[in-house]
Amino acid sequence: MHGTSAGELGTMSSLSGSELPIALPEVSERFEQDCEWCVARVDGEWREFRFHDYDRLYRVEGLYERVFYDILRCASPPVVRRHLERELRGAGVSGERLRALDLGAGNGIMGRELASLGAQAVVGIDIIPEAAEAAERDRPGTYLDYYVVDMTDLDDEIRSALAGHRFNCLTCVAALGFGDIPPKAFSEAFNLVEPGGWIAFNIKEEFLEGNGHPSGFARLIGTAVADGTLDIRVQERYRHRDATNGDPIHYMAMVGLKRRDMEHPPA
Ligand SMILES: C[S@@+](CC[C@H](N)C(=O)[O-])C[C@H]1O[C@@H](n2cnc3c(N)ncnc32)[C@H](O)[C@@H]1O
């Protein structure tokens, strides 16, 4: 294992978790992104955290920021925000007009980016209650509403409450694929945005390759772009974050305009 102690690395987070000692696997070990892990010293004992155990990560204040932002240098929320901001400026649209749905909102990092654009309303959605609790703890006031729901299984009441927000923007950052948000959840959220609304997200570059990637995103997004459902304005490859062995993980940042509803993927 290799580790860090408080103060060894620069910190972005002002949360108390920025002091948490963390250790990562040996750099000689390579893990698939959905199998990565670290250990953190919490309440005097070292505990192992798989990166996809978001419920456990969010329960420890500051741990998510410490691991993904301070140590693994995740750049995605500001990168996606910057592209969205530039496109809005180019279109002469003020950020203050945004009524955004933030899908896979977690503890509110992308929500804060939207707030920095002056968004008029930001609504969060996440599948686990720990995310909503952490957003309230870490970034209170960021979200006008925060729904704990599975986007693939919306009931009529929640769907009509969401539709009532008349979203003109969807963001989804660091949340697509890998057992996280499946294509059906993305298409549901996409269809909650009004035609002409902004769609800003990121996705691992391999997920968009070819038409038959098992994630299903290559087909969903490829079809939407090809038939004009999603009018793509930005598609940029960038370093999303480091893997635990220090290798760069590349994602695509995508910003476009929704022209019409998308077909849901086959079940
Ligand atoms: C890596 S976190 C990203 C959080 C935040 N967007 C950020 O950039 O920090 C991915 C989030 O997606 C959520 N998620 C996974 N599957 C989901 C689903 N089907 N519907 C809604 N949220 C989901 C997870 O609970 C987790 O909070």
PDB file of C-alpha atoms and ligand atoms in Angstrom:
ATOM      1  CA  MET A   1       0.000   0.000   0.000  1.00  0.00           C
ATOM      2  CA  HIS A   2       1.068   3.552  -0.439  1.00  0.00           C
ATOM      3  CA  GLY A   3      -0.324   6.231   1.737  1.00  0.00           C
ATOM      4  CA  THR A   4      -0.675   9.891   2.473  1.00  0.00           C
ATOM      5  CA  SER A   5      -0.901  11.675   5.725  1.00  0.00           C
ATOM      6  CA  ALA A   6      -2.511  15.001   6.435  1.00  0.00           C
ATOM      7  CA  GLY A   7      -0.701  17.829   4.749  1.00  0.00           C
ATOM      8  CA  GLU A   8       1.299  15.714   2.306  1.00  0.00           C
ATOM      9  CA  LEU A   9      -0.985  16.607  -0.570  1.00  0.00           C
ATOM     10  CA  GLY A  10      -2.694  19.823  -1.529  1.00  0.00           C
ATOM     11  CA  THR A  11      -6.315  19.894  -0.442  1.00  0.00           C
ATOM     12  CA  MET A  12      -9.329  21.258  -2.307  1.00  0.00           C
ATOM     13  CA  SER A  13     -11.695  20.347   0.445  1.00  0.00           C
ATOM     14  CA  SER A  14     -12.212  22.482   3.488  1.00  0.00           C
ATOM     15  CA  LEU A  15     -14.036  19.630   5.188  1.00  0.00           C
ATOM     16  CA  SER A  16     -12.642  17.893   8.223  1.00  0.00           C
ATOM     17  CA  GLY A  17     -12.115  14.783   6.087  1.00  0.00           C
ATOM     18  CA  SER A  18      -9.232  16.542   4.355  1.00  0.00           C
ATOM     19  CA  GLU A  19      -7.218  15.483   7.397  1.00  0.00           C
ATOM     20  CA  LEU A  20      -8.089  11.792   7.011  1.00  0.00           C
ATOM     21  CA  PRO A  21      -5.087   9.515   6.533  1.00  0.00           C
ATOM     22  CA  ILE A  22      -5.620   7.373   3.433  1.00  0.00           C
ATOM     23  CA  ALA A  23      -3.600   4.539   1.946  1.00  0.00           C
ATOM     24  CA  LEU A  24      -3.929   3.203  -1.591  1.00  0.00           C
ATOM     25  CA  PRO A  25      -2.938  -0.203  -3.023  1.00  0.00           C
ATOM     26  CA  GLU A  26       0.641  -0.671  -4.255  1.00  0.00           C
ATOM     27  CA  VAL A  27       1.237   1.188  -7.513  1.00  0.00           C
ATOM     28  CA  SER A  28       2.228  -2.112  -9.104  1.00  0.00           C
ATOM     29  CA  GLU A  29      -1.371  -3.310  -8.667  1.00  0.00           C
ATOM     30  CA  ARG A  30      -3.897  -2.464 -11.376  1.00  0.00           C
ATOM     31  CA  PHE A  31      -7.615  -2.637 -10.748  1.00  0.00           C
ATOM     32  CA  GLU A  32     -10.623  -2.246 -12.986  1.00  0.00           C
ATOM     33  CA  GLN A  33     -12.311   1.029 -12.156  1.00  0.00           C
ATOM     34  CA  ASP A  34     -15.218  -0.709 -10.433  1.00  0.00           C
ATOM     35  CA  CYS A  35     -12.855  -2.733  -8.197  1.00  0.00           C
ATOM     36  CA  GLU A  36     -10.650   0.090  -6.912  1.00  0.00           C
ATOM     37  CA  TRP A  37     -10.323   0.574  -3.162  1.00  0.00           C
ATOM     38  CA  CYS A  38      -8.450   2.398  -0.457  1.00  0.00           C
ATOM     39  CA  VAL A  39      -8.143   2.227   3.293  1.00  0.00           C
ATOM     40  CA  ALA A  40      -8.851   5.189   5.524  1.00  0.00           C
ATOM     41  CA  ARG A  41      -8.231   5.718   9.208  1.00  0.00           C
ATOM     42  CA  VAL A  42     -11.634   6.600  10.608  1.00  0.00           C
ATOM     43  CA  ASP A  43     -12.331   6.933  14.334  1.00  0.00           C
ATOM     44  CA  GLY A  44      -8.942   5.447  15.137  1.00  0.00           C
ATOM     45  CA  GLU A  45      -9.187   2.359  12.954  1.00  0.00           C
ATOM     46  CA  TRP A  46      -8.176   1.535   9.383  1.00  0.00           C
ATOM     47  CA  ARG A  47     -11.153   0.583   7.248  1.00  0.00           C
ATOM     48  CA  GLU A  48     -11.300  -0.590   3.661  1.00  0.00           C
ATOM     49  CA  PHE A  49     -13.548   1.271   1.228  1.00  0.00           C
ATOM     50  CA  ARG A  50     -14.385   0.063  -2.254  1.00  0.00           C
ATOM     51  CA  PHE A  51     -14.784   3.129  -4.449  1.00  0.00           C
ATOM     52  CA  HIS A  52     -18.240   2.094  -5.521  1.00  0.00           C
ATOM     53  CA  ASP A  53     -19.519   1.685  -1.965  1.00  0.00           C
ATOM     54  CA  TYR A  54     -20.815   5.228  -2.066  1.00  0.00           C
ATOM     55  CA  ASP A  55     -23.088   4.735   0.931  1.00  0.00           C
ATOM     56  CA  ARG A  56     -20.082   3.976   3.176  1.00  0.00           C
ATOM     57  CA  LEU A  57     -17.910   6.692   1.615  1.00  0.00           C
ATOM     58  CA  TYR A  58     -20.520   9.419   2.032  1.00  0.00           C
ATOM     59  CA  ARG A  59     -21.115   8.523   5.669  1.00  0.00           C
ATOM     60  CA  VAL A  60     -17.602   9.739   6.536  1.00  0.00           C
ATOM     61  CA  GLU A  61     -17.533  13.499   6.147  1.00  0.00           C
ATOM     62  CA  GLY A  62     -14.895  14.608   3.645  1.00  0.00           C
ATOM     63  CA  LEU A  63     -13.751  11.111   2.662  1.00  0.00           C
ATOM     64  CA  TYR A  64     -15.151  11.296  -0.864  1.00  0.00           C
ATOM     65  CA  GLU A  65     -13.390  14.630  -1.537  1.00  0.00           C
ATOM     66  CA  ARG A  66     -10.176  13.400   0.075  1.00  0.00           C
ATOM     67  CA  VAL A  67      -9.927  10.264  -2.059  1.00  0.00           C
ATOM     68  CA  PHE A  68     -11.256  11.423  -5.425  1.00  0.00           C
ATOM     69  CA  TYR A  69     -10.320  15.106  -5.464  1.00  0.00           C
ATOM     70  CA  ASP A  70      -7.301  15.601  -3.231  1.00  0.00           C
ATOM     71  CA  ILE A  71      -5.486  12.350  -3.961  1.00  0.00           C
ATOM     72  CA  LEU A  72      -6.751  11.072  -7.319  1.00  0.00           C
ATOM     73  CA  ARG A  73      -7.136  14.600  -8.721  1.00  0.00           C
ATOM     74  CA  CYS A  74     -10.608  14.236 -10.202  1.00  0.00           C
ATOM     75  CA  ALA A  75     -11.149  17.167 -12.567  1.00  0.00           C
ATOM     76  CA  SER A  76     -14.587  16.387 -13.929  1.00  0.00           C
ATOM     77  CA  PRO A  77     -17.074  18.745 -12.272  1.00  0.00           C
ATOM     78  CA  PRO A  78     -15.103  21.913 -13.146  1.00  0.00           C
ATOM     79  CA  VAL A  79     -14.295  20.575 -16.626  1.00  0.00           C
ATOM     80  CA  VAL A  80     -17.959  19.887 -17.444  1.00  0.00           C
ATOM     81  CA  ARG A  81     -19.011  23.185 -15.866  1.00  0.00           C
ATOM     82  CA  ARG A  82     -16.428  25.108 -17.885  1.00  0.00           C
ATOM     83  CA  HIS A  83     -17.634  23.620 -21.167  1.00  0.00           C
ATOM     84  CA  LEU A  84     -21.250  24.318 -20.287  1.00  0.00           C
ATOM     85  CA  GLU A  85     -20.379  27.868 -19.268  1.00  0.00           C
ATOM     86  CA  ARG A  86     -18.550  28.505 -22.543  1.00  0.00           C
ATOM     87  CA  GLU A  87     -21.450  27.147 -24.617  1.00  0.00           C
ATOM     88  CA  LEU A  88     -23.960  29.218 -22.675  1.00  0.00           C
ATOM     89  CA  ARG A  89     -21.858  32.314 -23.236  1.00  0.00           C
ATOM     90  CA  GLY A  90     -21.554  31.534 -26.948  1.00  0.00           C
ATOM     91  CA  ALA A  91     -25.325  31.182 -27.162  1.00  0.00           C
ATOM     92  CA  GLY A  92     -25.884  34.397 -25.219  1.00  0.00           C
ATOM     93  CA  VAL A  93     -27.694  32.538 -22.431  1.00  0.00           C
ATOM     94  CA  SER A  94     -27.201  33.579 -18.810  1.00  0.00           C
ATOM     95  CA  GLY A  95     -26.432  30.822 -16.287  1.00  0.00           C
ATOM     96  CA  GLU A  96     -29.151  32.393 -14.176  1.00  0.00           C
ATOM     97  CA  ARG A  97     -31.725  30.942 -16.541  1.00  0.00           C
ATOM     98  CA  LEU A  98     -30.725  27.365 -15.771  1.00  0.00           C
ATOM     99  CA  ARG A  99     -33.200  25.044 -14.090  1.00  0.00           C
ATOM    100  CA  ALA A 100     -31.020  21.988 -13.810  1.00  0.00           C
ATOM    101  CA  LEU A 101     -31.550  18.358 -12.955  1.00  0.00           C
ATOM    102  CA  ASP A 102     -28.335  16.886 -11.520  1.00  0.00           C
ATOM    103  CA  LEU A 103     -28.512  13.128 -11.989  1.00  0.00           C
ATOM    104  CA  GLY A 104     -26.298  11.014  -9.691  1.00  0.00           C
ATOM    105  CA  ALA A 105     -25.854  14.124  -7.574  1.00  0.00           C
ATOM    106  CA  GLY A 106     -23.929  12.495  -4.721  1.00  0.00           C
ATOM    107  CA  ASN A 107     -22.917  15.010  -2.064  1.00  0.00           C
ATOM    108  CA  GLY A 108     -23.391  17.991  -4.326  1.00  0.00           C
ATOM    109  CA  ILE A 109     -20.080  18.738  -6.018  1.00  0.00           C
ATOM    110  CA  MET A 110     -21.626  19.292  -9.445  1.00  0.00           C
ATOM    111  CA  GLY A 111     -24.541  21.068  -7.815  1.00  0.00           C
ATOM    112  CA  ARG A 112     -22.083  23.639  -6.461  1.00  0.00           C
ATOM    113  CA  GLU A 113     -20.626  24.088  -9.936  1.00  0.00           C
ATOM    114  CA  LEU A 114     -24.122  24.851 -11.234  1.00  0.00           C
ATOM    115  CA  ALA A 115     -24.650  27.259  -8.363  1.00  0.00           C
ATOM    116  CA  SER A 116     -21.411  28.991  -9.381  1.00  0.00           C
ATOM    117  CA  LEU A 117     -23.003  29.620 -12.784  1.00  0.00           C
ATOM    118  CA  GLY A 118     -25.873  31.331 -10.978  1.00  0.00           C
ATOM    119  CA  ALA A 119     -28.414  28.585 -11.772  1.00  0.00           C
ATOM    120  CA  GLN A 120     -31.912  29.580 -10.779  1.00  0.00           C
ATOM    121  CA  ALA A 121     -32.760  26.082  -9.511  1.00  0.00           C
ATOM    122  CA  VAL A 122     -30.839  22.837  -9.124  1.00  0.00           C
ATOM    123  CA  VAL A 123     -32.614  19.596  -8.281  1.00  0.00           C
ATOM    124  CA  GLY A 124     -30.603  16.521  -7.294  1.00  0.00           C
ATOM    125  CA  ILE A 125     -31.369  12.864  -7.838  1.00  0.00           C
ATOM    126  CA  ASP A 126     -29.502   9.957  -6.348  1.00  0.00           C
ATOM    127  CA  ILE A 127     -30.396   6.368  -5.692  1.00  0.00           C
ATOM    128  CA  ILE A 128     -29.064   6.206  -2.118  1.00  0.00           C
ATOM    129  CA  PRO A 129     -30.237   8.183   0.928  1.00  0.00           C
ATOM    130  CA  GLU A 130     -26.635   8.581   2.150  1.00  0.00           C
ATOM    131  CA  ALA A 131     -25.984  10.834  -0.864  1.00  0.00           C
ATOM    132  CA  ALA A 132     -28.888  13.137  -0.017  1.00  0.00           C
ATOM    133  CA  GLU A 133     -27.821  13.253   3.628  1.00  0.00           C
ATOM    134  CA  ALA A 134     -24.220  14.032   2.646  1.00  0.00           C
ATOM    135  CA  ALA A 135     -25.327  16.792   0.238  1.00  0.00           C
ATOM    136  CA  GLU A 136     -27.286  18.425   3.051  1.00  0.00           C
ATOM    137  CA  ARG A 137     -24.362  18.024   5.474  1.00  0.00           C
ATOM    138  CA  ASP A 138     -21.584  19.121   3.092  1.00  0.00           C
ATOM    139  CA  ARG A 139     -23.260  21.649   0.789  1.00  0.00           C
ATOM    140  CA  PRO A 140     -26.486  22.767   2.439  1.00  0.00           C
ATOM    141  CA  GLY A 141     -28.760  24.881   0.293  1.00  0.00           C
ATOM    142  CA  THR A 142     -27.257  23.691  -2.990  1.00  0.00           C
ATOM    143  CA  TYR A 143     -30.362  21.826  -4.110  1.00  0.00           C
ATOM    144  CA  LEU A 144     -33.862  23.197  -4.217  1.00  0.00           C
ATOM    145  CA  ASP A 145     -35.079  19.593  -3.989  1.00  0.00           C
ATOM    146  CA  TYR A 146     -33.236  16.314  -3.745  1.00  0.00           C
ATOM    147  CA  TYR A 147     -34.985  13.068  -4.639  1.00  0.00           C
ATOM    148  CA  VAL A 148     -33.749   9.680  -3.520  1.00  0.00           C
ATOM    149  CA  VAL A 149     -35.062   7.541  -6.356  1.00  0.00           C
ATOM    150  CA  ASP A 150     -34.017   4.952  -8.859  1.00  0.00           C
ATOM    151  CA  MET A 151     -34.303   6.806 -12.145  1.00  0.00           C
ATOM    152  CA  THR A 152     -35.101   3.546 -13.943  1.00  0.00           C
ATOM    153  CA  ASP A 153     -38.204   3.067 -11.816  1.00  0.00           C
ATOM    154  CA  LEU A 154     -39.979   6.403 -11.334  1.00  0.00           C
ATOM    155  CA  ASP A 155     -43.499   6.391  -9.980  1.00  0.00           C
ATOM    156  CA  ASP A 156     -46.115   8.764 -11.404  1.00  0.00           C
ATOM    157  CA  GLU A 157     -46.022  11.101  -8.411  1.00  0.00           C
ATOM    158  CA  ILE A 158     -42.249  11.684  -8.594  1.00  0.00           C
ATOM    159  CA  ARG A 159     -42.304  11.888 -12.381  1.00  0.00           C
ATOM    160  CA  SER A 160     -44.925  14.625 -12.297  1.00  0.00           C
ATOM    161  CA  ALA A 161     -43.095  16.461  -9.470  1.00  0.00           C
ATOM    162  CA  LEU A 162     -39.916  16.372 -11.562  1.00  0.00           C
ATOM    163  CA  ALA A 163     -41.754  17.447 -14.710  1.00  0.00           C
ATOM    164  CA  GLY A 164     -43.110  20.414 -12.721  1.00  0.00           C
ATOM    165  CA  HIS A 165     -39.591  21.842 -12.530  1.00  0.00           C
ATOM    166  CA  ARG A 166     -39.560  22.313 -16.322  1.00  0.00           C
ATOM    167  CA  PHE A 167     -35.847  21.570 -16.523  1.00  0.00           C
ATOM    168  CA  ASN A 168     -33.804  23.260 -19.221  1.00  0.00           C
ATOM    169  CA  CYS A 169     -30.548  21.557 -18.229  1.00  0.00           C
ATOM    170  CA  LEU A 170     -29.378  18.069 -17.274  1.00  0.00           C
ATOM    171  CA  THR A 171     -26.006  17.359 -15.699  1.00  0.00           C
ATOM    172  CA  CYS A 172     -24.624  13.929 -14.953  1.00  0.00           C
ATOM    173  CA  VAL A 173     -20.997  13.806 -13.834  1.00  0.00           C
ATOM    174  CA  ALA A 174     -18.880  10.789 -12.918  1.00  0.00           C
ATOM    175  CA  ALA A 175     -21.999   8.705 -12.653  1.00  0.00           C
ATOM    176  CA  LEU A 176     -22.683   6.845 -15.919  1.00  0.00           C
ATOM    177  CA  GLY A 177     -22.007   3.133 -16.230  1.00  0.00           C
ATOM    178  CA  PHE A 178     -19.913   0.849 -13.985  1.00  0.00           C
ATOM    179  CA  GLY A 179     -22.944  -0.410 -12.112  1.00  0.00           C
ATOM    180  CA  ASP A 180     -23.927   3.208 -11.515  1.00  0.00           C
ATOM    181  CA  ILE A 181     -26.425   4.937 -13.766  1.00  0.00           C
ATOM    182  CA  PRO A 182     -27.650   2.698 -16.602  1.00  0.00           C
ATOM    183  CA  PRO A 183     -28.783   3.947 -20.053  1.00  0.00           C
ATOM    184  CA  LYS A 184     -32.480   3.793 -19.097  1.00  0.00           C
ATOM    185  CA  ALA A 185     -31.915   6.190 -16.185  1.00  0.00           C
ATOM    186  CA  PHE A 186     -30.113   8.599 -18.496  1.00  0.00           C
ATOM    187  CA  SER A 187     -32.884   8.496 -21.114  1.00  0.00           C
ATOM    188  CA  GLU A 188     -35.529   9.088 -18.412  1.00  0.00           C
ATOM    189  CA  ALA A 189     -33.644  12.125 -17.142  1.00  0.00           C
ATOM    190  CA  PHE A 190     -32.968  13.378 -20.677  1.00  0.00           C
ATOM    191  CA  ASN A 191     -36.684  13.241 -21.421  1.00  0.00           C
ATOM    192  CA  LEU A 192     -37.451  15.384 -18.389  1.00  0.00           C
ATOM    193  CA  VAL A 193     -35.573  18.273 -20.029  1.00  0.00           C
ATOM    194  CA  GLU A 194     -37.471  20.613 -22.320  1.00  0.00           C
ATOM    195  CA  PRO A 195     -36.509  20.651 -26.009  1.00  0.00           C
ATOM    196  CA  GLY A 196     -33.795  23.274 -26.455  1.00  0.00           C
ATOM    197  CA  GLY A 197     -32.374  22.465 -23.008  1.00  0.00           C
ATOM    198  CA  TRP A 198     -28.704  21.883 -22.251  1.00  0.00           C
ATOM    199  CA  ILE A 199     -27.293  18.416 -21.650  1.00  0.00           C
ATOM    200  CA  ALA A 200     -23.861  18.294 -19.967  1.00  0.00           C
ATOM    201  CA  PHE A 201     -22.238  15.076 -18.853  1.00  0.00           C
ATOM    202  CA  ASN A 202     -19.115  12.975 -18.910  1.00  0.00           C
ATOM    203  CA  ILE A 203     -18.525   9.353 -19.708  1.00  0.00           C
ATOM    204  CA  LYS A 204     -15.592   6.976 -19.952  1.00  0.00           C
ATOM    205  CA  GLU A 205     -14.265   7.124 -23.489  1.00  0.00           C
ATOM    206  CA  GLU A 206     -14.495   3.347 -24.073  1.00  0.00           C
ATOM    207  CA  PHE A 207     -18.228   3.475 -23.351  1.00  0.00           C
ATOM    208  CA  LEU A 208     -18.751   5.490 -26.522  1.00  0.00           C
ATOM    209  CA  GLU A 209     -16.617   3.337 -28.789  1.00  0.00           C
ATOM    210  CA  GLY A 210     -18.285   1.301 -31.529  1.00  0.00           C
ATOM    211  CA  ASN A 211     -21.986   0.638 -31.340  1.00  0.00           C
ATOM    212  CA  GLY A 212     -22.026  -2.481 -29.290  1.00  0.00           C
ATOM    213  CA  HIS A 213     -20.247  -1.584 -26.052  1.00  0.00           C
ATOM    214  CA  PRO A 214     -21.899  -3.679 -23.323  1.00  0.00           C
ATOM    215  CA  SER A 215     -22.629  -0.571 -21.248  1.00  0.00           C
ATOM    216  CA  GLY A 216     -25.285   0.331 -23.851  1.00  0.00           C
ATOM    217  CA  PHE A 217     -24.201   3.980 -23.892  1.00  0.00           C
ATOM    218  CA  ALA A 218     -22.468   3.842 -27.269  1.00  0.00           C
ATOM    219  CA  ARG A 219     -25.763   2.888 -28.873  1.00  0.00           C
ATOM    220  CA  LEU A 220     -27.945   5.253 -26.818  1.00  0.00           C
ATOM    221  CA  ILE A 221     -25.776   8.331 -27.220  1.00  0.00           C
ATOM    222  CA  GLY A 222     -24.457   7.435 -30.678  1.00  0.00           C
ATOM    223  CA  THR A 223     -28.020   7.117 -31.988  1.00  0.00           C
ATOM    224  CA  ALA A 224     -29.169  10.333 -30.302  1.00  0.00           C
ATOM    225  CA  VAL A 225     -26.243  12.258 -31.792  1.00  0.00           C
ATOM    226  CA  ALA A 226     -26.610  10.670 -35.243  1.00  0.00           C
ATOM    227  CA  ASP A 227     -30.350  11.366 -35.558  1.00  0.00           C
ATOM    228  CA  GLY A 228     -30.121  14.887 -34.127  1.00  0.00           C
ATOM    229  CA  THR A 229     -31.959  14.154 -30.861  1.00  0.00           C
ATOM    230  CA  LEU A 230     -28.840  15.447 -29.104  1.00  0.00           C
ATOM    231  CA  ASP A 231     -27.131  18.291 -30.918  1.00  0.00           C
ATOM    232  CA  ILE A 232     -23.576  17.900 -29.637  1.00  0.00           C
ATOM    233  CA  ARG A 233     -21.556  21.120 -29.264  1.00  0.00           C
ATOM    234  CA  VAL A 234     -18.600  19.830 -27.242  1.00  0.00           C
ATOM    235  CA  GLN A 235     -16.982  16.425 -27.155  1.00  0.00           C
ATOM    236  CA  GLU A 236     -13.592  16.597 -25.468  1.00  0.00           C
ATOM    237  CA  ARG A 237     -11.303  13.840 -24.209  1.00  0.00           C
ATOM    238  CA  TYR A 238      -9.623  14.771 -20.941  1.00  0.00           C
ATOM    239  CA  ARG A 239      -8.069  13.242 -17.828  1.00  0.00           C
ATOM    240  CA  HIS A 240     -10.994  12.501 -15.515  1.00  0.00           C
ATOM    241  CA  ARG A 241      -8.766  11.379 -12.631  1.00  0.00           C
ATOM    242  CA  ASP A 242      -5.849   9.135 -11.757  1.00  0.00           C
ATOM    243  CA  ALA A 243      -6.302   5.427 -11.115  1.00  0.00           C
ATOM    244  CA  THR A 244      -4.926   4.208  -7.788  1.00  0.00           C
ATOM    245  CA  ASN A 245      -1.676   3.223  -9.555  1.00  0.00           C
ATOM    246  CA  GLY A 246      -1.309   6.724 -10.990  1.00  0.00           C
ATOM    247  CA  ASP A 247      -2.385   5.921 -14.568  1.00  0.00           C
ATOM    248  CA  PRO A 248      -4.656   8.565 -16.089  1.00  0.00           C
ATOM    249  CA  ILE A 249      -8.313   7.633 -16.608  1.00  0.00           C
ATOM    250  CA  HIS A 250      -9.711   9.410 -19.649  1.00  0.00           C
ATOM    251  CA  TYR A 251     -13.313  10.463 -20.084  1.00  0.00           C
ATOM    252  CA  MET A 252     -15.225  12.430 -22.671  1.00  0.00           C
ATOM    253  CA  ALA A 253     -16.849  15.692 -21.598  1.00  0.00           C
ATOM    254  CA  MET A 254     -20.007  16.240 -23.649  1.00  0.00           C
ATOM    255  CA  VAL A 255     -22.250  19.285 -23.908  1.00  0.00           C
ATOM    256  CA  GLY A 256     -25.142  19.574 -26.312  1.00  0.00           C
ATOM    257  CA  LEU A 257     -28.664  20.749 -26.856  1.00  0.00           C
ATOM    258  CA  LYS A 258     -31.656  18.481 -26.579  1.00  0.00           C
ATOM    259  CA  ARG A 259     -33.843  18.674 -29.677  1.00  0.00           C
ATOM    260  CA  ARG A 260     -36.475  16.067 -28.782  1.00  0.00           C
ATOM    261  CA  ASP A 261     -37.099  13.119 -26.453  1.00  0.00           C
ATOM    262  CA  MET A 262     -34.919  10.057 -26.891  1.00  0.00           C
ATOM    263  CA  GLU A 263     -36.038   6.481 -27.329  1.00  0.00           C
ATOM    264  CA  HIS A 264     -35.522   4.407 -24.212  1.00  0.00           C
ATOM    265  CA  PRO A 265     -32.991   1.616 -24.656  1.00  0.00           C
ATOM    266  CA  PRO A 266     -34.318  -1.923 -25.016  1.00  0.00           C
ATOM    267  CA  ALA A 267     -34.968  -3.527 -21.607  1.00  0.00           C
TER     268      ALA A 267
HETATM  269  C1  LIG B   1     -19.196   8.927  -8.484  1.00  0.00           C
HETATM  270  S1  LIG B   1     -20.687   9.486  -7.801  1.00  0.00           S
HETATM  271  C2  LIG B   1     -20.766  11.082  -8.584  1.00  0.00           C
HETATM  272  C3  LIG B   1     -21.401  12.102  -7.689  1.00  0.00           C
HETATM  273  C4  LIG B   1     -21.355  13.533  -8.223  1.00  0.00           C
HETATM  274  N1  LIG B   1     -22.016  13.668  -9.512  1.00  0.00           N
HETATM  275  C5  LIG B   1     -19.927  14.043  -8.315  1.00  0.00           C
HETATM  276  O1  LIG B   1     -19.486  14.398  -9.408  1.00  0.00           O
HETATM  277  O2  LIG B   1     -19.260  14.087  -7.279  1.00  0.00           O
HETATM  278  C6  LIG B   1     -21.979   8.582  -8.674  1.00  0.00           C
HETATM  279  C7  LIG B   1     -23.341   8.739  -8.010  1.00  0.00           C
HETATM  280  O3  LIG B   1     -24.346   8.136  -8.851  1.00  0.00           O
HETATM  281  C8  LIG B   1     -25.325   7.567  -7.986  1.00  0.00           C
HETATM  282  N2  LIG B   1     -26.146   6.581  -8.713  1.00  0.00           N
HETATM  283  C9  LIG B   1     -25.791   5.330  -9.108  1.00  0.00           C
HETATM  284  N3  LIG B   1     -26.815   4.714  -9.746  1.00  0.00           N
HETATM  285  C10 LIG B   1     -27.845   5.584  -9.764  1.00  0.00           C
HETATM  286  C11 LIG B   1     -29.191   5.548 -10.280  1.00  0.00           C
HETATM  287  N4  LIG B   1     -29.675   4.453 -10.925  1.00  0.00           N
HETATM  288  N5  LIG B   1     -29.977   6.635 -10.134  1.00  0.00           N
HETATM  289  C12 LIG B   1     -29.497   7.744  -9.496  1.00  0.00           C
HETATM  290  N6  LIG B   1     -28.236   7.841  -8.979  1.00  0.00           N
HETATM  291  C13 LIG B   1     -27.419   6.788  -9.107  1.00  0.00           C
HETATM  292  C14 LIG B   1     -24.485   6.968  -6.865  1.00  0.00           C
HETATM  293  O4  LIG B   1     -25.253   6.694  -5.700  1.00  0.00           O
HETATM  294  C15 LIG B   1     -23.438   8.054  -6.653  1.00  0.00           C
HETATM  295  O5  LIG B   1     -23.818   8.996  -5.676  1.00  0.00           O
END
